[in-house]
GROMACS .gro file of C-alpha atoms in nm:
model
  332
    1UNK     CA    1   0.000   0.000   0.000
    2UNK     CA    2   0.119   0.321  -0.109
    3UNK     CA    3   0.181   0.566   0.168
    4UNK     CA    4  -0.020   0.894   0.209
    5UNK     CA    5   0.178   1.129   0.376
    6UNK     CA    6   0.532   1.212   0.449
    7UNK     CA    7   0.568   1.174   0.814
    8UNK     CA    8   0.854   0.888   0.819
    9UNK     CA    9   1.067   1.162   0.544
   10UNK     CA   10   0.990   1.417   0.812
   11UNK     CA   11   1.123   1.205   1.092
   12UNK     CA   12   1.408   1.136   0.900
   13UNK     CA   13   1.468   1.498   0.850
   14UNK     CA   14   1.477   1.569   1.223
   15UNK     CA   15   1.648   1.261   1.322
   16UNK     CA   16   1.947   1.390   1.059
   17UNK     CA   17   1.927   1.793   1.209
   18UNK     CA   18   1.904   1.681   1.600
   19UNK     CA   19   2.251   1.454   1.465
   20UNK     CA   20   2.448   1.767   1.361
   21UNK     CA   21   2.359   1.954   1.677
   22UNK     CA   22   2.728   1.951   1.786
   23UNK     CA   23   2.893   1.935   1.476
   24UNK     CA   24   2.753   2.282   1.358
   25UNK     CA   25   2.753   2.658   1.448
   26UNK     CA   26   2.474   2.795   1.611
   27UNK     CA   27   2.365   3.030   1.259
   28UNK     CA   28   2.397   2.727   1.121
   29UNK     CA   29   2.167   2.483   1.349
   30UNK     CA   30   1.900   2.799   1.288
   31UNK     CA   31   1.921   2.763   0.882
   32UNK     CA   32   1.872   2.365   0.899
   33UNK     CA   33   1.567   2.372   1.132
   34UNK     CA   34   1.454   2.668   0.933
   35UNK     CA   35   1.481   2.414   0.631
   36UNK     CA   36   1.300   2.122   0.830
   37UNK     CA   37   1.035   2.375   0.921
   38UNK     CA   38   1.009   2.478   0.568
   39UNK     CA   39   0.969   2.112   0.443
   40UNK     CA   40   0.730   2.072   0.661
   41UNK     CA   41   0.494   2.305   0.593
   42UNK     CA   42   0.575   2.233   0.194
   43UNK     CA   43   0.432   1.880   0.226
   44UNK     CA   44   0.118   1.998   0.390
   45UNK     CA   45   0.055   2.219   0.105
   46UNK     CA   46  -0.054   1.931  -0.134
   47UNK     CA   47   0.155   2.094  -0.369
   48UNK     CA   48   0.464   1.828  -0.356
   49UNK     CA   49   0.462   1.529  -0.580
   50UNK     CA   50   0.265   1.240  -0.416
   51UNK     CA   51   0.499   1.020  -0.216
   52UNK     CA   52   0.575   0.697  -0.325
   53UNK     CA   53   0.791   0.546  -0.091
   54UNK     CA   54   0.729   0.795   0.204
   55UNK     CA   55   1.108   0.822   0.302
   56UNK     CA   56   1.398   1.017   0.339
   57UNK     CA   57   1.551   0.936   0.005
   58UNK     CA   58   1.239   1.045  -0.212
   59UNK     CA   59   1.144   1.348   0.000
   60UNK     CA   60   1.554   1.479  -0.099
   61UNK     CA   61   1.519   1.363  -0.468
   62UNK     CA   62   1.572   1.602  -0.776
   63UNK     CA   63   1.200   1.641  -0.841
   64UNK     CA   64   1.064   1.653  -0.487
   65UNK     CA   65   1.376   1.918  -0.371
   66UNK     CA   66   1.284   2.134  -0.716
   67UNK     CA   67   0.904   2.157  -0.626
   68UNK     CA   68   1.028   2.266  -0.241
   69UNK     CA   69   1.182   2.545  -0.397
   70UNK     CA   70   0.968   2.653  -0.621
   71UNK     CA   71   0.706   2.718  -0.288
   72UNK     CA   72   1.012   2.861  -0.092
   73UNK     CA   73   1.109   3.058  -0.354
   74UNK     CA   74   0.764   3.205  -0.429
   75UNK     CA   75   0.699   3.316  -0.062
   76UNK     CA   76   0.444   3.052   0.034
   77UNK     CA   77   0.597   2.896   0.280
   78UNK     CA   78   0.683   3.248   0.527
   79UNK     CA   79   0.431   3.263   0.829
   80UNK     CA   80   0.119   3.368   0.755
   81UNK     CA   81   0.235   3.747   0.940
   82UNK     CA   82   0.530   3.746   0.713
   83UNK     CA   83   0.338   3.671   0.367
   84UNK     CA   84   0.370   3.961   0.179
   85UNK     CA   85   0.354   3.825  -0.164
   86UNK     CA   86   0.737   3.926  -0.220
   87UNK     CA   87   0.987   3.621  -0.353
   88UNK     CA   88   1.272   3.492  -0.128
   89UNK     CA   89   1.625   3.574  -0.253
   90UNK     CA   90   1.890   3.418  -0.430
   91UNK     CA   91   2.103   3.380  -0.122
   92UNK     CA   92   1.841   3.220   0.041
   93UNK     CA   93   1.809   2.950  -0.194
   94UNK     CA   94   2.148   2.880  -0.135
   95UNK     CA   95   2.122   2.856   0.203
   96UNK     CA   96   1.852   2.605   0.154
   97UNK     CA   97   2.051   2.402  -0.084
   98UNK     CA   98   2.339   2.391   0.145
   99UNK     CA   99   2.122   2.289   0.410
  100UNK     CA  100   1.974   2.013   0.220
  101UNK     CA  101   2.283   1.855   0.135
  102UNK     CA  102   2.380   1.875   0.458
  103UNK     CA  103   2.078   1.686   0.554
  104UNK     CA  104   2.128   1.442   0.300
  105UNK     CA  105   2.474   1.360   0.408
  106UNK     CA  106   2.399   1.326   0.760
  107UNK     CA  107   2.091   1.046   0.680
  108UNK     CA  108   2.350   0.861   0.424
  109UNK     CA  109   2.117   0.969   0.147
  110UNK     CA  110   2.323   1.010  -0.196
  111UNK     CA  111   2.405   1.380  -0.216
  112UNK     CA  112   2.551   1.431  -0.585
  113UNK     CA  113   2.204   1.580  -0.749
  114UNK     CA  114   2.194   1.807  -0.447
  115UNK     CA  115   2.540   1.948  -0.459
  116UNK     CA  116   2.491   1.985  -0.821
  117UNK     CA  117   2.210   2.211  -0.762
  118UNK     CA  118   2.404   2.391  -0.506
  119UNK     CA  119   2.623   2.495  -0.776
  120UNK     CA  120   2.392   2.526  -1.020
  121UNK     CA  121   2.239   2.819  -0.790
  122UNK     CA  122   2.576   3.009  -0.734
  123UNK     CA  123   2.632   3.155  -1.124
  124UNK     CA  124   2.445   3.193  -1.413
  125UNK     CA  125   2.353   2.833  -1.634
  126UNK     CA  126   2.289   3.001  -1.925
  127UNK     CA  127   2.490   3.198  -2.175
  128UNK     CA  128   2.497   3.603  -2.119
  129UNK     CA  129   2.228   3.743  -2.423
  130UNK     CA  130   1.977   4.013  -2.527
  131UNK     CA  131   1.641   4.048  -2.432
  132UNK     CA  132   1.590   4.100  -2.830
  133UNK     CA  133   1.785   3.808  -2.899
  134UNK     CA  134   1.561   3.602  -2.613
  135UNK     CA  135   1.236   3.775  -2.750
  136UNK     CA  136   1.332   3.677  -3.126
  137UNK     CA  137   1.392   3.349  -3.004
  138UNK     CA  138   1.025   3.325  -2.826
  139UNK     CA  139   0.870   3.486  -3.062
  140UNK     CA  140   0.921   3.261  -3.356
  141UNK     CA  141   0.833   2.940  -3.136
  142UNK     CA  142   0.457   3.092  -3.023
  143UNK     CA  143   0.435   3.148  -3.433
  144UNK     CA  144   0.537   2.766  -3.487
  145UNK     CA  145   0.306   2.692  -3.226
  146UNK     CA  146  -0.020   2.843  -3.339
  147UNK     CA  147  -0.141   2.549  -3.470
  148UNK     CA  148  -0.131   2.407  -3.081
  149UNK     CA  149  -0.378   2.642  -2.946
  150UNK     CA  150  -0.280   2.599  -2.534
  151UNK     CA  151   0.085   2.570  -2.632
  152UNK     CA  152   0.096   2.926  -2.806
  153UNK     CA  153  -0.130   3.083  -2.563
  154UNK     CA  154   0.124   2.965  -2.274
  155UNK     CA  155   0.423   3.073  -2.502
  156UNK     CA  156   0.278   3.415  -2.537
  157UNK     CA  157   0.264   3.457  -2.151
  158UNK     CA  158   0.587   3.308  -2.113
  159UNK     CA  159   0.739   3.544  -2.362
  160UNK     CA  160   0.582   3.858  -2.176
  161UNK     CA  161   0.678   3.773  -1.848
  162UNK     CA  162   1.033   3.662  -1.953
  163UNK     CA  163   1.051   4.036  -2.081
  164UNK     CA  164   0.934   4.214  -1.784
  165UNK     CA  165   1.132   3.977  -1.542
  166UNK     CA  166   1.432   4.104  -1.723
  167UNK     CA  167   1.322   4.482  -1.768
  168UNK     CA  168   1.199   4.503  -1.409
  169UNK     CA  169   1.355   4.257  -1.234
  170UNK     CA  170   1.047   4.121  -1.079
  171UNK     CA  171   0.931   3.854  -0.835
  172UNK     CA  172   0.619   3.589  -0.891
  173UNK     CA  173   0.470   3.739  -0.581
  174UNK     CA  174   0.538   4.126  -0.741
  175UNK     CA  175   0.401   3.981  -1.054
  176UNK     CA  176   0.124   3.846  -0.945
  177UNK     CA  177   0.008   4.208  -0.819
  178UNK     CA  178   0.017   4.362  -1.150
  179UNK     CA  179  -0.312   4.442  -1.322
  180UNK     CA  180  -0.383   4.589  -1.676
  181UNK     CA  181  -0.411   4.935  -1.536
  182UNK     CA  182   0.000   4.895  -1.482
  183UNK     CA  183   0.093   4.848  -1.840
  184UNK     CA  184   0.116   5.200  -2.024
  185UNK     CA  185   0.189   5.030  -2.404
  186UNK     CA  186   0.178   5.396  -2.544
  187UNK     CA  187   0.505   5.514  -2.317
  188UNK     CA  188   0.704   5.188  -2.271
  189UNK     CA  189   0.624   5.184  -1.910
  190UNK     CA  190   0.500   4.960  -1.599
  191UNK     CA  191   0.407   5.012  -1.319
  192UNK     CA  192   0.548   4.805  -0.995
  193UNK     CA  193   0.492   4.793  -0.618
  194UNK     CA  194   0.732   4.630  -0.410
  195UNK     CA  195   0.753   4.499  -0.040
  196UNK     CA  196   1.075   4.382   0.120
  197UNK     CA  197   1.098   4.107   0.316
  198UNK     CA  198   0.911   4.145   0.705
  199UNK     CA  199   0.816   4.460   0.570
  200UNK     CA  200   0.461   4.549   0.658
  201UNK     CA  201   0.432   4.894   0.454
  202UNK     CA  202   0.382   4.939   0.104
  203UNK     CA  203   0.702   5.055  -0.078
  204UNK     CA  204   0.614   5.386  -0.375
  205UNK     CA  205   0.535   5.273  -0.676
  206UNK     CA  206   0.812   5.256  -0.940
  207UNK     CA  207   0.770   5.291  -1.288
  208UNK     CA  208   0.980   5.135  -1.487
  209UNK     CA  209   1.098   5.163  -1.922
  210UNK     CA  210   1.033   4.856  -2.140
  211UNK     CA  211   1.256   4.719  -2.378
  212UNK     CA  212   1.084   4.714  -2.742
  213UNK     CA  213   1.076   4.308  -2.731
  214UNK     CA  214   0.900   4.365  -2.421
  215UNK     CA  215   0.674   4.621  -2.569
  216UNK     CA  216   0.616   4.398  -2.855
  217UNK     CA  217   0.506   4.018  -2.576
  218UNK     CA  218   0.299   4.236  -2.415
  219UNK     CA  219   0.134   4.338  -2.648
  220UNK     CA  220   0.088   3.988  -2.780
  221UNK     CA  221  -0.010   3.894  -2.421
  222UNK     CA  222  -0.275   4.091  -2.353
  223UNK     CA  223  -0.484   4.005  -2.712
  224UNK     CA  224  -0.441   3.660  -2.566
  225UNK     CA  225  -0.505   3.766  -2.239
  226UNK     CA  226  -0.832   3.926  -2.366
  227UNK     CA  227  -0.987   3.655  -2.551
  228UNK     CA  228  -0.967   3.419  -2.203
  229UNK     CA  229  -1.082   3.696  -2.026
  230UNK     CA  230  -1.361   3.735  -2.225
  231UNK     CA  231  -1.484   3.362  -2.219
  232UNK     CA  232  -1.548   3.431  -1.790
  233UNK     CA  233  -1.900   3.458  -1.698
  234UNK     CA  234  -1.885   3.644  -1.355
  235UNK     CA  235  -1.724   3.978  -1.244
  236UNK     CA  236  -1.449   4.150  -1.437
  237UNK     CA  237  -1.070   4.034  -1.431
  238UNK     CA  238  -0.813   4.304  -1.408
  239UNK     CA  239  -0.520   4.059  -1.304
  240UNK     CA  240  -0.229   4.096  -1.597
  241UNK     CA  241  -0.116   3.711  -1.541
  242UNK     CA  242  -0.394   3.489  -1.589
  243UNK     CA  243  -0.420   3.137  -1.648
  244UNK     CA  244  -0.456   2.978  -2.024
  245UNK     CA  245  -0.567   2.634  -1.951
  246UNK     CA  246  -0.852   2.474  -1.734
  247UNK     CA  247  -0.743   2.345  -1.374
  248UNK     CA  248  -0.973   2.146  -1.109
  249UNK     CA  249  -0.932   2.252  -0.697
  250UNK     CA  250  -1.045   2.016  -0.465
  251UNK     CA  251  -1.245   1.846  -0.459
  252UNK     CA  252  -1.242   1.834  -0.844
  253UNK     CA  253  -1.425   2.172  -0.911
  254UNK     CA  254  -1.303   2.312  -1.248
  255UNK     CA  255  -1.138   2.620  -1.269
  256UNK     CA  256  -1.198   2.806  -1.603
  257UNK     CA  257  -0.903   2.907  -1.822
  258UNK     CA  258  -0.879   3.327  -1.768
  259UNK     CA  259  -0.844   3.347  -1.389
  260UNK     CA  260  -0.589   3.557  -1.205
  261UNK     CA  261  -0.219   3.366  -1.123
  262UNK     CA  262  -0.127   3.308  -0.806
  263UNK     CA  263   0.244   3.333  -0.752
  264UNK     CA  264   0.257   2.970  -0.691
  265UNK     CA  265   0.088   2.888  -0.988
  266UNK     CA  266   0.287   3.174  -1.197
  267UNK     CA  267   0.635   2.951  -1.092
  268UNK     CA  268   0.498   2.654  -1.155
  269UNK     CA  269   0.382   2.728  -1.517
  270UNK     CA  270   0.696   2.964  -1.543
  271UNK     CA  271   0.935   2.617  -1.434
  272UNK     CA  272   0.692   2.398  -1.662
  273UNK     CA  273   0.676   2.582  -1.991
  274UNK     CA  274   1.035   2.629  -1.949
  275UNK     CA  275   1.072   2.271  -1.881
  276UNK     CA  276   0.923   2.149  -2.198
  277UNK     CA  277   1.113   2.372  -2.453
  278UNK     CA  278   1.398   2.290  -2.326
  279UNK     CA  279   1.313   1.922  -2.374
  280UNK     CA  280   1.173   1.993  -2.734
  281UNK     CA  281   1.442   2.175  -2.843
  282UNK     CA  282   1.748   2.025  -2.692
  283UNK     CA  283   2.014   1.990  -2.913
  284UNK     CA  284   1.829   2.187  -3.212
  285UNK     CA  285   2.055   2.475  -3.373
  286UNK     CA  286   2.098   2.829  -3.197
  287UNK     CA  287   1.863   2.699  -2.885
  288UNK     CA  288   2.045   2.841  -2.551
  289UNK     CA  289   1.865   2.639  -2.257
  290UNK     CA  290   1.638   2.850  -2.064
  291UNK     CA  291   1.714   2.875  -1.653
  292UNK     CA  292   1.419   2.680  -1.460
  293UNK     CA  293   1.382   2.960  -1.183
  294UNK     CA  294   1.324   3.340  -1.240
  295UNK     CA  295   1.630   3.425  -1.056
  296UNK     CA  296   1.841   3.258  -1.266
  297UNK     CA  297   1.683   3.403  -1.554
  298UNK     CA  298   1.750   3.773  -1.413
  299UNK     CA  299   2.083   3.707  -1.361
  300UNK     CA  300   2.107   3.545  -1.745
  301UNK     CA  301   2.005   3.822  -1.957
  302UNK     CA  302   2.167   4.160  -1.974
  303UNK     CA  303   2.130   4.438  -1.984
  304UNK     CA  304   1.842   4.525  -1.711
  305UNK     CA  305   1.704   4.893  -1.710
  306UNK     CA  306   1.728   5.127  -1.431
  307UNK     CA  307   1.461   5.208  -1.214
  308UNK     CA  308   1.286   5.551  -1.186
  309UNK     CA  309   1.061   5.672  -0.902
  310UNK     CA  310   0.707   5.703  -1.048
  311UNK     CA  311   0.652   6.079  -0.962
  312UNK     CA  312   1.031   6.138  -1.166
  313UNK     CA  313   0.933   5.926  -1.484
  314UNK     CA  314   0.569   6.087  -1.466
  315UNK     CA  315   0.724   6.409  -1.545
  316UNK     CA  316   0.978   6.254  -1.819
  317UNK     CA  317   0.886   5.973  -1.972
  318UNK     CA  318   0.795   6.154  -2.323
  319UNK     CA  319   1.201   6.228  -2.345
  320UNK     CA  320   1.295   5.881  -2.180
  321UNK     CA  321   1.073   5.663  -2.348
  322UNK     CA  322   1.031   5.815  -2.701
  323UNK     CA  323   0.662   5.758  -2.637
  324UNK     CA  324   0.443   5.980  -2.850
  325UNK     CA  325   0.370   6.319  -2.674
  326UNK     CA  326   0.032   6.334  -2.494
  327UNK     CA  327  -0.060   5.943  -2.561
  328UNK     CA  328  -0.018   5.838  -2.194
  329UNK     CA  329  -0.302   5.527  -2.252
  330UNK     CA  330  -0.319   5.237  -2.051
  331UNK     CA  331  -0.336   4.857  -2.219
  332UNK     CA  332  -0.668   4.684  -2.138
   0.00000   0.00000   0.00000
């Protein structure tokens, strides 16, 4: 009989932090029970892949340790007074790496995918490039895929949040607060609120220059965007990242395609599309493997705009931008 939860993993995990007590500093005894805590939580989420085996071994494998950090990563697993929709850093996910090897190593689980991953999170995986040349590259894939109605709609979103990941420098949770009103496609411009971490204020809003291959997905986006919209019998959607295919919640009520992202559901399709073109087009001529996580991509592309206070670019943008004067219009 298959088993249903991962208790005897989480016992593992314990068993293998309580066994390092001595061996470690104290800063270092808080980051691996802030990992343990963190796994935790991730497997009552539902959102890990159903165990198998239950143990130790499966809850540290590749697939299991990439879904963990996807949550992390995406802020859901904070305390519910820390949740502020923002996405946890890069050095944090190399803390949690680190951690997890350590882990590993201590429960004689084998270690080597882990410690590539650790590595894999220090630099870049990716050459350096353009956003053009990353938008060209996109952009002739959600043409090939037209015929493929999902798979261009999800290549479309892909390619406009690849662009304003880059431009902006973004995070899922950051993202995932954007609504149509933000995007200004007459002056090149959108509009972003951040939070830091344990902050409990709203930061100004920033407004910051797109890149003409930015320009150019969004645009593309939000004519998708519209038509899935559209189909939605209820109140009006005003989220800018919506979903393009049909999901079911528990306990198996369908979602319709067109509703708002969530930013767990933003990395997950971000780490999936990315997933299968990389598969599809492994090997073929001039295709650079995409990074799976958004903070690899940000650190992939160059060069990323500066940012401008909103009030500042407000009074500039017609110089800045080369937008047309008097044509400040928001995208719908």
């Amino acid at each position: 009989m298959l088993p249903q939860n991962w208790d005897s993993a989480l016992g593992s995990v314990h068993a293998a932090v309580e066994s390092l007590i001595r061996s470690v500093s104290p800063s270092r005894l808080r980051q691996l029970r802030w990992v343990e805590r963190e796994l935790a939580l991730a497997t009552a989420t539902g959102e890990l892949p159903s165990p198998a085996r239950g143990d130790i071994a499966e809850l540290l494998s590749s697939t299991v340790v990439g879904a963990y950090l996807d949550l992390a990563e995406a802020g859901a697993l904070r305390s519910r007074e820390r949740r502020d929709g923002s996405r946890s850093s890069a050095s944090s996910s190399q803390i949690r790496l680190r951690c997890l090897l350590m882990i590993a190593e201590a429960a004689a689980v084998d270690p080597s995918h882990l410690r590539t991953s650790a590595e894999f999170a220090r630099r870049p995986v990716v050459p350096q490039r353009t956003v053009a040349q990353l938008q060209e590259q996109l952009a002739g894939l959600a043409e090939a895929a037209a015929g493929s109605r999902p798979g261009a709609l999800a290549i479309h979103r892909l390619r406009a949040v690849i662009g304003v990941v880059v431009d902006t420098g973004t995070r899922a949770g950051e993202l995932c607060q954007m609504t149509t009103e933000d995007v200004d496609l007459g002056e090149s411009t959108l509009r972003v609120r951040r939070r830091p971490q344990r902050s409990t204020t709203q930061r100004p809003e920033s407004l910051h220059p797109l890149s003409g291959p930015t320009v150019a997905s969004l645009t593309s986006w939000l004519q998708v965007r519209a038509s899935l919209v559209g189909a939605l019998q209820g109140g009006a959607v005003n989220a800018l990242w919506v979903s393009v295919r049909a999901n079911h919640v528990p306990p198996g009520r369908p979602v319709p395609a067109g509703m708002p992202l969530q930013p767990r559901g933003l990395a997950r399709s971000y780490r999936r599309e990315v997933e299968r073109l990389n598969d599809e087009h492994a090997g073929a001529p001039g295709w650079q493997p995409l990074p799976l996580r958004m903070e690899l991509l940000r650190r992939s592309v160059t060069p990323e705009p500066e940012i401008a206070p909103a009030s500042a670019l407000h009074e500039s943008v017609n110089v800045s931008t080369g937008g047309p004067e008097g044509t400040h219009r928001h995208a719908r």
